[in-house]
Short mmCIF file of C-alpha atoms and ligand atoms in Angstrom, two decimals:
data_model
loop_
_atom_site.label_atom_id
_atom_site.label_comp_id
_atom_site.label_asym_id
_atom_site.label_seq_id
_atom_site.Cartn_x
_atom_site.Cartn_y
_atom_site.Cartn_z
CA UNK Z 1196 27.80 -81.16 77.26
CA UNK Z 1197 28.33 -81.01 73.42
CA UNK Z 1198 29.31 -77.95 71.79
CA UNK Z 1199 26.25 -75.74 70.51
CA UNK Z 1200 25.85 -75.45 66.72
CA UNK Z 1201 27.13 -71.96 65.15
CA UNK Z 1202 26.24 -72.61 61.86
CA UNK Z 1203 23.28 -74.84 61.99
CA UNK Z 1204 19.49 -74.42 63.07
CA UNK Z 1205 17.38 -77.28 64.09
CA UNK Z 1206 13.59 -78.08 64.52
CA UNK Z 1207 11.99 -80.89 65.06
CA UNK Z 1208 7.83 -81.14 64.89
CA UNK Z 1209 6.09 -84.46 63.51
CA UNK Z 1210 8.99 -86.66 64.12
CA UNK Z 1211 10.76 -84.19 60.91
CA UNK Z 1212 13.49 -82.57 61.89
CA UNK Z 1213 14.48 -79.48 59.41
CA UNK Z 1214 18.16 -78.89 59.74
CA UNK Z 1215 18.53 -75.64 58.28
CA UNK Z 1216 22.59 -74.52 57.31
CA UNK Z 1217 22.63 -71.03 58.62
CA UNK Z 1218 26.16 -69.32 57.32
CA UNK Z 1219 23.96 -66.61 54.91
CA UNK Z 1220 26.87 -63.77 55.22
CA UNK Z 1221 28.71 -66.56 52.88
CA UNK Z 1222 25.67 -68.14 51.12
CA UNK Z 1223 26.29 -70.52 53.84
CA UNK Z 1224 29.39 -72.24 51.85
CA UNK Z 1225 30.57 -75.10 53.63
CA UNK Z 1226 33.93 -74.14 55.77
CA UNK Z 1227 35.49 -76.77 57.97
CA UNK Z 1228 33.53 -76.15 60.65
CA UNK Z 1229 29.81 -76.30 59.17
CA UNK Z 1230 31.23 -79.43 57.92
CA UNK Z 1231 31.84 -80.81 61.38
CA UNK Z 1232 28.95 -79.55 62.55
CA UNK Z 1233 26.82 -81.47 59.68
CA UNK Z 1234 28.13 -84.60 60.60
CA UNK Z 1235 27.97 -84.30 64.22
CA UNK Z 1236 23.78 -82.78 63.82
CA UNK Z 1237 23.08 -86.12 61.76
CA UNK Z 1238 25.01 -88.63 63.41
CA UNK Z 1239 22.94 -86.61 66.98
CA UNK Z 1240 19.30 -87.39 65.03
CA UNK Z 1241 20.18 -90.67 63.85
CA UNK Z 1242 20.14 -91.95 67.23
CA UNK Z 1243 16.91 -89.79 68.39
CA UNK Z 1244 13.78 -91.48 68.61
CA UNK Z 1245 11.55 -88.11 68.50
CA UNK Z 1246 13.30 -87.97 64.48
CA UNK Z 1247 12.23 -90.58 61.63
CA UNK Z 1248 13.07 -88.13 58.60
CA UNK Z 1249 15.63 -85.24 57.86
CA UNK Z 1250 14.67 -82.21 55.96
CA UNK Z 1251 17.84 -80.40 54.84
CA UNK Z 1252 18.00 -76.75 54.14
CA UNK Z 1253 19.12 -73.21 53.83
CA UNK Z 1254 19.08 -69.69 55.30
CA UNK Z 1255 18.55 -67.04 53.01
CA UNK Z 1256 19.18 -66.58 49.15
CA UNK Z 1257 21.51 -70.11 48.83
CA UNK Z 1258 20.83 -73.57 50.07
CA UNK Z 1259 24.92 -73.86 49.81
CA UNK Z 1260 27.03 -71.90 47.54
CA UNK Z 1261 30.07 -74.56 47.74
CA UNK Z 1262 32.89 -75.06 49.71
CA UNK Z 1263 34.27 -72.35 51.38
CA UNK Z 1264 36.83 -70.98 48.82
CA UNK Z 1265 39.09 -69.04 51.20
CA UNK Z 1266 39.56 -72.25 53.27
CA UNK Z 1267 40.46 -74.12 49.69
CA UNK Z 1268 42.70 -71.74 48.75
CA UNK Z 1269 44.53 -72.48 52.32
CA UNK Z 1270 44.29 -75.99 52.22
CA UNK Z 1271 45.89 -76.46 49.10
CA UNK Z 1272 48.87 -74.87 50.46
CA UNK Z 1273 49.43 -77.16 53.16
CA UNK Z 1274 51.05 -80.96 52.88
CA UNK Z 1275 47.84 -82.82 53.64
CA UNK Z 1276 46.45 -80.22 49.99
CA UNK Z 1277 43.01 -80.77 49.11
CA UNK Z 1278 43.17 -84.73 49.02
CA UNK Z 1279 42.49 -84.63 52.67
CA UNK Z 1280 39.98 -82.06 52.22
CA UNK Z 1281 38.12 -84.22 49.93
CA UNK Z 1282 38.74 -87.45 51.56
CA UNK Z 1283 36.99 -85.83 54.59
CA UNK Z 1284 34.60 -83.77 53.28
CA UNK Z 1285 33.05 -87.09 50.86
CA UNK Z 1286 33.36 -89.32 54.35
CA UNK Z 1287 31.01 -87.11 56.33
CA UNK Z 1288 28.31 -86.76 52.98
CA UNK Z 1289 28.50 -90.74 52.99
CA UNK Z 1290 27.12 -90.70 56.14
CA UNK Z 1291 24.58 -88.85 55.85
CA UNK Z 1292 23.70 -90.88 52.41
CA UNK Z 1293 24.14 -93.91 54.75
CA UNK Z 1294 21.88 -92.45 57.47
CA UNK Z 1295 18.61 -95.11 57.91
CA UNK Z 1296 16.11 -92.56 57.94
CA UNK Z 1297 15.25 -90.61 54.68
CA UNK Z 1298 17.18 -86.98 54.53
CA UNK Z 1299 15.42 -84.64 51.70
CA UNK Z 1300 17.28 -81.62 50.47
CA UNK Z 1301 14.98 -78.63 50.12
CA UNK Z 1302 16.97 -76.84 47.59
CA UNK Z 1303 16.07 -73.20 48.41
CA UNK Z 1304 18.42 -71.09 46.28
CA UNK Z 1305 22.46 -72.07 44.94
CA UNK Z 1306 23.22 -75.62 45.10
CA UNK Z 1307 26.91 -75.29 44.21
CA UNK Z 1308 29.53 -76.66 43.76
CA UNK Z 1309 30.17 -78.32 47.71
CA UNK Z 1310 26.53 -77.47 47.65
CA UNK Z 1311 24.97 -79.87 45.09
CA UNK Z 1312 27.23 -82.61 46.14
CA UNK Z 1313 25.45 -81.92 49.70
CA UNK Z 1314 22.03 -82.37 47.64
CA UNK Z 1315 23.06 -85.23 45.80
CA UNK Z 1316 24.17 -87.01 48.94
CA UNK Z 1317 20.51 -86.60 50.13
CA UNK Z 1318 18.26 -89.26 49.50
CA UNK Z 1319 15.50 -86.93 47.29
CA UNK Z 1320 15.72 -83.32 46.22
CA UNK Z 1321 13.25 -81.03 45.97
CA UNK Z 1322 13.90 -77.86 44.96
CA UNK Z 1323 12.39 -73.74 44.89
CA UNK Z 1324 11.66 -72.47 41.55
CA UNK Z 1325 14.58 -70.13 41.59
CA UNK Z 1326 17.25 -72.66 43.16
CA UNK Z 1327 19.93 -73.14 40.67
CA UNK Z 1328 22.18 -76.39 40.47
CA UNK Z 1329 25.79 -76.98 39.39
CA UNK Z 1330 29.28 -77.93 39.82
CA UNK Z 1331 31.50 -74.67 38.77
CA UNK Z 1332 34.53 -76.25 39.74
CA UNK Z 1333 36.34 -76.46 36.50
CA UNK Z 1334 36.10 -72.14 36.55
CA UNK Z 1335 38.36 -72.21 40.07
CA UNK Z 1336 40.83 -74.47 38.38
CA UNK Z 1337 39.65 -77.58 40.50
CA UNK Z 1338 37.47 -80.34 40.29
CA UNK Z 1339 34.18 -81.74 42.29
CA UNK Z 1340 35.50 -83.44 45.51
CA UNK Z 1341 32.91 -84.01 47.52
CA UNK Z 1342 31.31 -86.66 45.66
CA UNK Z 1343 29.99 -84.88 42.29
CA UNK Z 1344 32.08 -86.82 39.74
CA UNK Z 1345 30.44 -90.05 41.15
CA UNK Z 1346 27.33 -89.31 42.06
CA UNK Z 1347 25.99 -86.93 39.39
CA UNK Z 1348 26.56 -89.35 37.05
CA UNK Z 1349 25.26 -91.74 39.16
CA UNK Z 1350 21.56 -90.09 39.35
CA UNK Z 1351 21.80 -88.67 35.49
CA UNK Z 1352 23.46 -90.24 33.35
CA UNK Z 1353 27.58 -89.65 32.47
CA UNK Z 1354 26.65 -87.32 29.36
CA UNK Z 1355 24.85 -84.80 31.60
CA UNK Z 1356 27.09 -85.12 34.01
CA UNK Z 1357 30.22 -84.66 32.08
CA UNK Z 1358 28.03 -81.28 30.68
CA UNK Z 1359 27.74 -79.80 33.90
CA UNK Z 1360 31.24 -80.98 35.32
CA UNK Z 1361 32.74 -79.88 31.96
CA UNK Z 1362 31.17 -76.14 31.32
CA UNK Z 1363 31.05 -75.60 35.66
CA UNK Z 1364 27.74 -73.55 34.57
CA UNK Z 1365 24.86 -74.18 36.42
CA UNK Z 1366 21.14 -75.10 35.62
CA UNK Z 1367 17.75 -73.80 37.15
CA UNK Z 1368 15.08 -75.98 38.80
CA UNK Z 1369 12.76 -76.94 35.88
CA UNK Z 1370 16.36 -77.96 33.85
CA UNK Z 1371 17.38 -79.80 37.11
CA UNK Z 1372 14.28 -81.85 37.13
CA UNK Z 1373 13.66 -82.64 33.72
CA UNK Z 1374 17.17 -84.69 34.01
CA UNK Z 1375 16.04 -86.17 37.26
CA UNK Z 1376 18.43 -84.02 39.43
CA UNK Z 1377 15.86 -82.42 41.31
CA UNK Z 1378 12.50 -84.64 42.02
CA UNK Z 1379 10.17 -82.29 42.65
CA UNK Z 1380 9.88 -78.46 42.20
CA UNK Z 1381 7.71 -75.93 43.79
CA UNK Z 1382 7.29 -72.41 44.56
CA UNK Z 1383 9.83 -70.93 47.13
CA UNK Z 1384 7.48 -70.28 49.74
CA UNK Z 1385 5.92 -73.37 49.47
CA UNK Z 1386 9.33 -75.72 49.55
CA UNK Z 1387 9.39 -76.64 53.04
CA UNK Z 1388 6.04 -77.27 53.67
CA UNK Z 1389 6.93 -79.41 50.47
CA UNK Z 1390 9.75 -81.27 51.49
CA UNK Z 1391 8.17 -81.96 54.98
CA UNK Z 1392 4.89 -83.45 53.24
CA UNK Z 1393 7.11 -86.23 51.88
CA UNK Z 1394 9.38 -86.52 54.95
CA UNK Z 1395 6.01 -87.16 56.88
CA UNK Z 1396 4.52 -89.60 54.55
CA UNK Z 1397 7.91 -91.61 54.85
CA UNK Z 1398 7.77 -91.62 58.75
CA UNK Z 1399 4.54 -93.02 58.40
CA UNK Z 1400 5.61 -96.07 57.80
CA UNK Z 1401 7.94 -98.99 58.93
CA UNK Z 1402 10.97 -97.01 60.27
CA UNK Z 1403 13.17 -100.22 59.48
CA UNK Z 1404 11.41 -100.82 56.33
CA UNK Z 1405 12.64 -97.33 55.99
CA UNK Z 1406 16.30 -98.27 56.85
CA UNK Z 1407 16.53 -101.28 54.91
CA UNK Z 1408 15.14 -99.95 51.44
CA UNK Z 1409 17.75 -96.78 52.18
CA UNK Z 1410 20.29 -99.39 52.21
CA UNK Z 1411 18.71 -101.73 49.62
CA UNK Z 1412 19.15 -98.62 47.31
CA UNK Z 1413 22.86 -96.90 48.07
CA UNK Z 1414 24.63 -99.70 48.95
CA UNK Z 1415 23.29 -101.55 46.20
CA UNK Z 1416 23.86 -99.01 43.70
CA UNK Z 1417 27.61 -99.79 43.42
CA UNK Z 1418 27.26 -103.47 42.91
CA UNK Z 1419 27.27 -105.90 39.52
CA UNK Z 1420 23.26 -106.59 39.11
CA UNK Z 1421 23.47 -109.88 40.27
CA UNK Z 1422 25.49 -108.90 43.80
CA UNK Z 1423 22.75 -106.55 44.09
CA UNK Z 1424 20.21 -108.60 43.62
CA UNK Z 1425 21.17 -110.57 46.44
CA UNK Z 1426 22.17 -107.85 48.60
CA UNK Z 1427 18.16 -106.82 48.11
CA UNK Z 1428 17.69 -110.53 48.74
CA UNK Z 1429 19.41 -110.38 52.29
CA UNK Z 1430 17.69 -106.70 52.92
CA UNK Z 1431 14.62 -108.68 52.28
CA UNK Z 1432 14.97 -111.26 54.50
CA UNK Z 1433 16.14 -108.73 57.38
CA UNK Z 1434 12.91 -107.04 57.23
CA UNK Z 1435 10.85 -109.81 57.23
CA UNK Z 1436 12.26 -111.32 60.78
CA UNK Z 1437 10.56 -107.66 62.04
CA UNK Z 1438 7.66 -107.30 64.15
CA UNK Z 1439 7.06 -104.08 62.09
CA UNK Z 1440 6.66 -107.01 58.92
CA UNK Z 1441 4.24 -108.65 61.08
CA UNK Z 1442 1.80 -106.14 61.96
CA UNK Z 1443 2.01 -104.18 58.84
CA UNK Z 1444 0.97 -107.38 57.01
CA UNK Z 1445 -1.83 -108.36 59.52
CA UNK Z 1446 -3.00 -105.11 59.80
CA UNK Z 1447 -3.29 -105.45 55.84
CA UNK Z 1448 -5.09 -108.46 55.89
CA UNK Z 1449 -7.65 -106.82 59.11
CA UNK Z 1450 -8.40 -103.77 57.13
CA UNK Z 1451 -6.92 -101.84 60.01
CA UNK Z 1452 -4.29 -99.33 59.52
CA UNK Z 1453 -0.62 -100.77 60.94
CA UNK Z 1454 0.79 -98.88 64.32
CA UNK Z 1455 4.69 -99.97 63.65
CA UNK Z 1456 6.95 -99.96 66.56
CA UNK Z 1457 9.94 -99.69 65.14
CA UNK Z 1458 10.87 -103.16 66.22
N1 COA J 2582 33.13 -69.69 49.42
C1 COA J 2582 33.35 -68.62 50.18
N2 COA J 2582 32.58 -67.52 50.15
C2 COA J 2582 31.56 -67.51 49.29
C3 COA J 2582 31.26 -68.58 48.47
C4 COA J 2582 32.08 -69.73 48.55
N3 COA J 2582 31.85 -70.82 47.82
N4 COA J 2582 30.18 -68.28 47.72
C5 COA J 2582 29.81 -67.05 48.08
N5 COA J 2582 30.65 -66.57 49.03
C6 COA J 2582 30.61 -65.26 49.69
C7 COA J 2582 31.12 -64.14 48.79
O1 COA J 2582 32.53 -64.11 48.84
C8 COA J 2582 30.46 -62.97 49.43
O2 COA J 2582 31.16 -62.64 50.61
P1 COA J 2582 31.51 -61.09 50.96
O3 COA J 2582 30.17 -60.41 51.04
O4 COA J 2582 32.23 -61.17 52.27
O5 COA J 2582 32.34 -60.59 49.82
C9 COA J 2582 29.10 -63.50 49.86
O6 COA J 2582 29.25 -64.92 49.94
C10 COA J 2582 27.99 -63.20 48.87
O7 COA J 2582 28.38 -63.69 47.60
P2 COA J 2582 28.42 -62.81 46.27
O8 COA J 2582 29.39 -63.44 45.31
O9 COA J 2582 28.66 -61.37 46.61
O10 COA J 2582 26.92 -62.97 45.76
P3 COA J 2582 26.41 -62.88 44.24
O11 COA J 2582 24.92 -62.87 44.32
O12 COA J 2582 27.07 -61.80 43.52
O13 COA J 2582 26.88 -64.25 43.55
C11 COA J 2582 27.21 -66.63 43.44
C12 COA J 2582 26.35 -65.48 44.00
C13 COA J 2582 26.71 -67.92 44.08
C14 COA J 2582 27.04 -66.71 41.91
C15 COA J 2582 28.69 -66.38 43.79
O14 COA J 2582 28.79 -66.12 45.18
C16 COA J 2582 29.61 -67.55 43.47
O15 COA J 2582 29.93 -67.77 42.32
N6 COA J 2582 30.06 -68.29 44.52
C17 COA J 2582 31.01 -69.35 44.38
C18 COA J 2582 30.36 -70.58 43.76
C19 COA J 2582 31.40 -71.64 43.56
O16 COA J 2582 32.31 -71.54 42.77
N7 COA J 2582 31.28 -72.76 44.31
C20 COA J 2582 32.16 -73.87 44.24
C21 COA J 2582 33.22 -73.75 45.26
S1 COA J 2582 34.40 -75.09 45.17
#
C-alpha cells in the first residue's frame, strides 16, 4: 500500500481534484518531504481517470512560504550542498509543468520564494486578493533554485524579473497580475470556487486536446520559432489521428454538443 500523505490534502469532485499543501505550523514551506509527497500526489492523479484538472493550493494564511529554510541551511553543509537540492527540487516542478492535464495554482496567501516557483510551474495562477508573490532569495544570501530565474522571466519579461529576483521583495495580487504573473484575481473566499470554475471548463473538453496544447505550449516554449512551429505542427497532427478530433468536429458540424472519450 503507498504511504499516506502527511503534508498534503486531497479532494476530488467534478473530475477536479484540489490538492491542498497542508504544513500551516510552517506556512507550509516546502521541506524534503512535502516535496516527495508533491511529486508522488501528481504523478498518482495523472494516471486517474476520475481526475482531468489539478487545482493546487494552501492551508491557512500562505499558499507556500518557500523552501524550508532549516533544511537549506543543512543541506548546504553537506557534499551533495544545495546543487542537489535544486537539481531535485526543479525535476519534480517539471513534472508537474509536464503533467497532460491542466494544474491551476490558487494562490491563497505567500507565494515565496520555493513557493512562487511552485506557482509558476503551474499551468495558470489565480490568486486571493491578499496573496503576495516573490522571490526573497537574494535577502538569505541565495538565489531562486527551483526554477524562478527561468521561468519568471519566462512568463514576464527579464526586466521584471530581474526586479523581483534583484530587490527579493515581494508584490501583492493586483501588482502580480498587471505583469501577467497572476491571471486572474479574486476575493479570498471566493478563490477556489474560482480556480475550480476554470479547471471545470478545461475538463470539459478533449482531455488529449488538453494534453497536447499543454505540451504544444511548455515544450515549445524553449525552442527557436521555427522548431516550434513544427513541434505545434507534429502536436497538430497527433490530435487529429483522435477519435476525440472526430466527434468534436462532427458534433460541430450536427449542432450537437461533443461527448469526448478521451480516445
Ligand atoms: N522555511 C521554514 N520555516 C518557515 C518558512 C520557511 N521558508 N517561512 C515561514 N516559516 C515558519 C517560521 O519560522 C515560523 O515558525 P515558528 O512559529 O516555529 O517560529 C512560522 O513559519 C510562521 O512564520 P512567521 O515568520 O512567524 O510569520 P510572519 O507572519 O511573521 O511572517 C513571512 C511571514 C512569510 C513574511 C515570513 O515567514 C518569511 O519571511 N518567511 C520566509 C520567506 C522566504 O524567505 N522564503 C524563501 C525561502 S528560500
Amino acid at each position: 500500500m503507498p504511504a499516506p500523505f502527511a503534508f498534503l490534502l486531497l479532494d476530488v469532485a467534478d473530475r477536479v481534484a484540489t490538492v491542498t499543501i497542508h504544513r500551516p505550523d510552517k506556512l507550509n514551506a516546502l521541506n524534503a518531504q512535502v516535496i516527495d509527497e508533491l511529486d508522488r500526489m501528481f504523478a498518482a492523479l495523472a494516471t486517474r481517470d476520475d481526475v482531468g484538472a489539478i487545482v493546487l493550493t494552501g492551508s491557512g494564511r500562505a499558499f507556500v512560504a518557500g523552501a524550508d529554510i532549516a533544511e537549506i541551511a543543512a543541506a548546504a553543509a553537506t557534499p551533495a550542498g544545495l546543487a542537489a537540492v535544486s537539481a531535485h527540487g526543479s525535476a519534480v516542478f517539471t513534472r508537474i509543468e509536464r503533467l497532460a492535464k491542466p494544474v491551476i495554482a490558487a494562490v491563497n496567501g505567500f507565494a515565496l520564494g520555493g513557493g512562487c516557483e511552485l506557482a509558476l510551474a503551474c499551468h495558470l495562477r489565480v490568486a486571493s486578493t491578499h496573496a503576495k508573490f516573490g522571490l526573497p532569495e537574494v535577502k538569505l544570501g541565495l538565489i531562486p533554485g527551483y526554477g524562478g530565474t527561468q521561468r519568471l522571466p519566462r512568463l514576464v519579461g527579464q526586466g521584471r524579473a530581474l526586479q523581483l529576483i534583484l530587490t527579493g521583495e515581494a508584490i501583492d495580487a493586483e501588482t502580480a497580475h498587471r505583469i501577467g504573473l497572476a491571471n486572474e484575481v479574486v476575493a479570498g473566499e471566493l478563490l477556489l470556487e474560482a480556480a475550480r470554475s476554470l479547471a471545470k471548463m478545461m475538463v470539459a473538453q478533449g482531455p488529449l486536446a488538453l494534453a497536447h496544447a499543454i505540451t504544444a505550449v511548455t515544450a515549445g516554449a524553449d525552442l527557436p520559432l521555427d522548431a516550434a512551429l513544427a513541434f505545434e505542427a507534429e502536436q497538430f497532427g497527433a490530435v487529429g489521428r483522435t477519435e476525440d478530433m472526430r466527434e468534436g468536429t462532427a458534433a460541430f458540424l450536427a449542432k450537437r454538443a461533443p461527448a469526448f472519450r478521451g480516445a
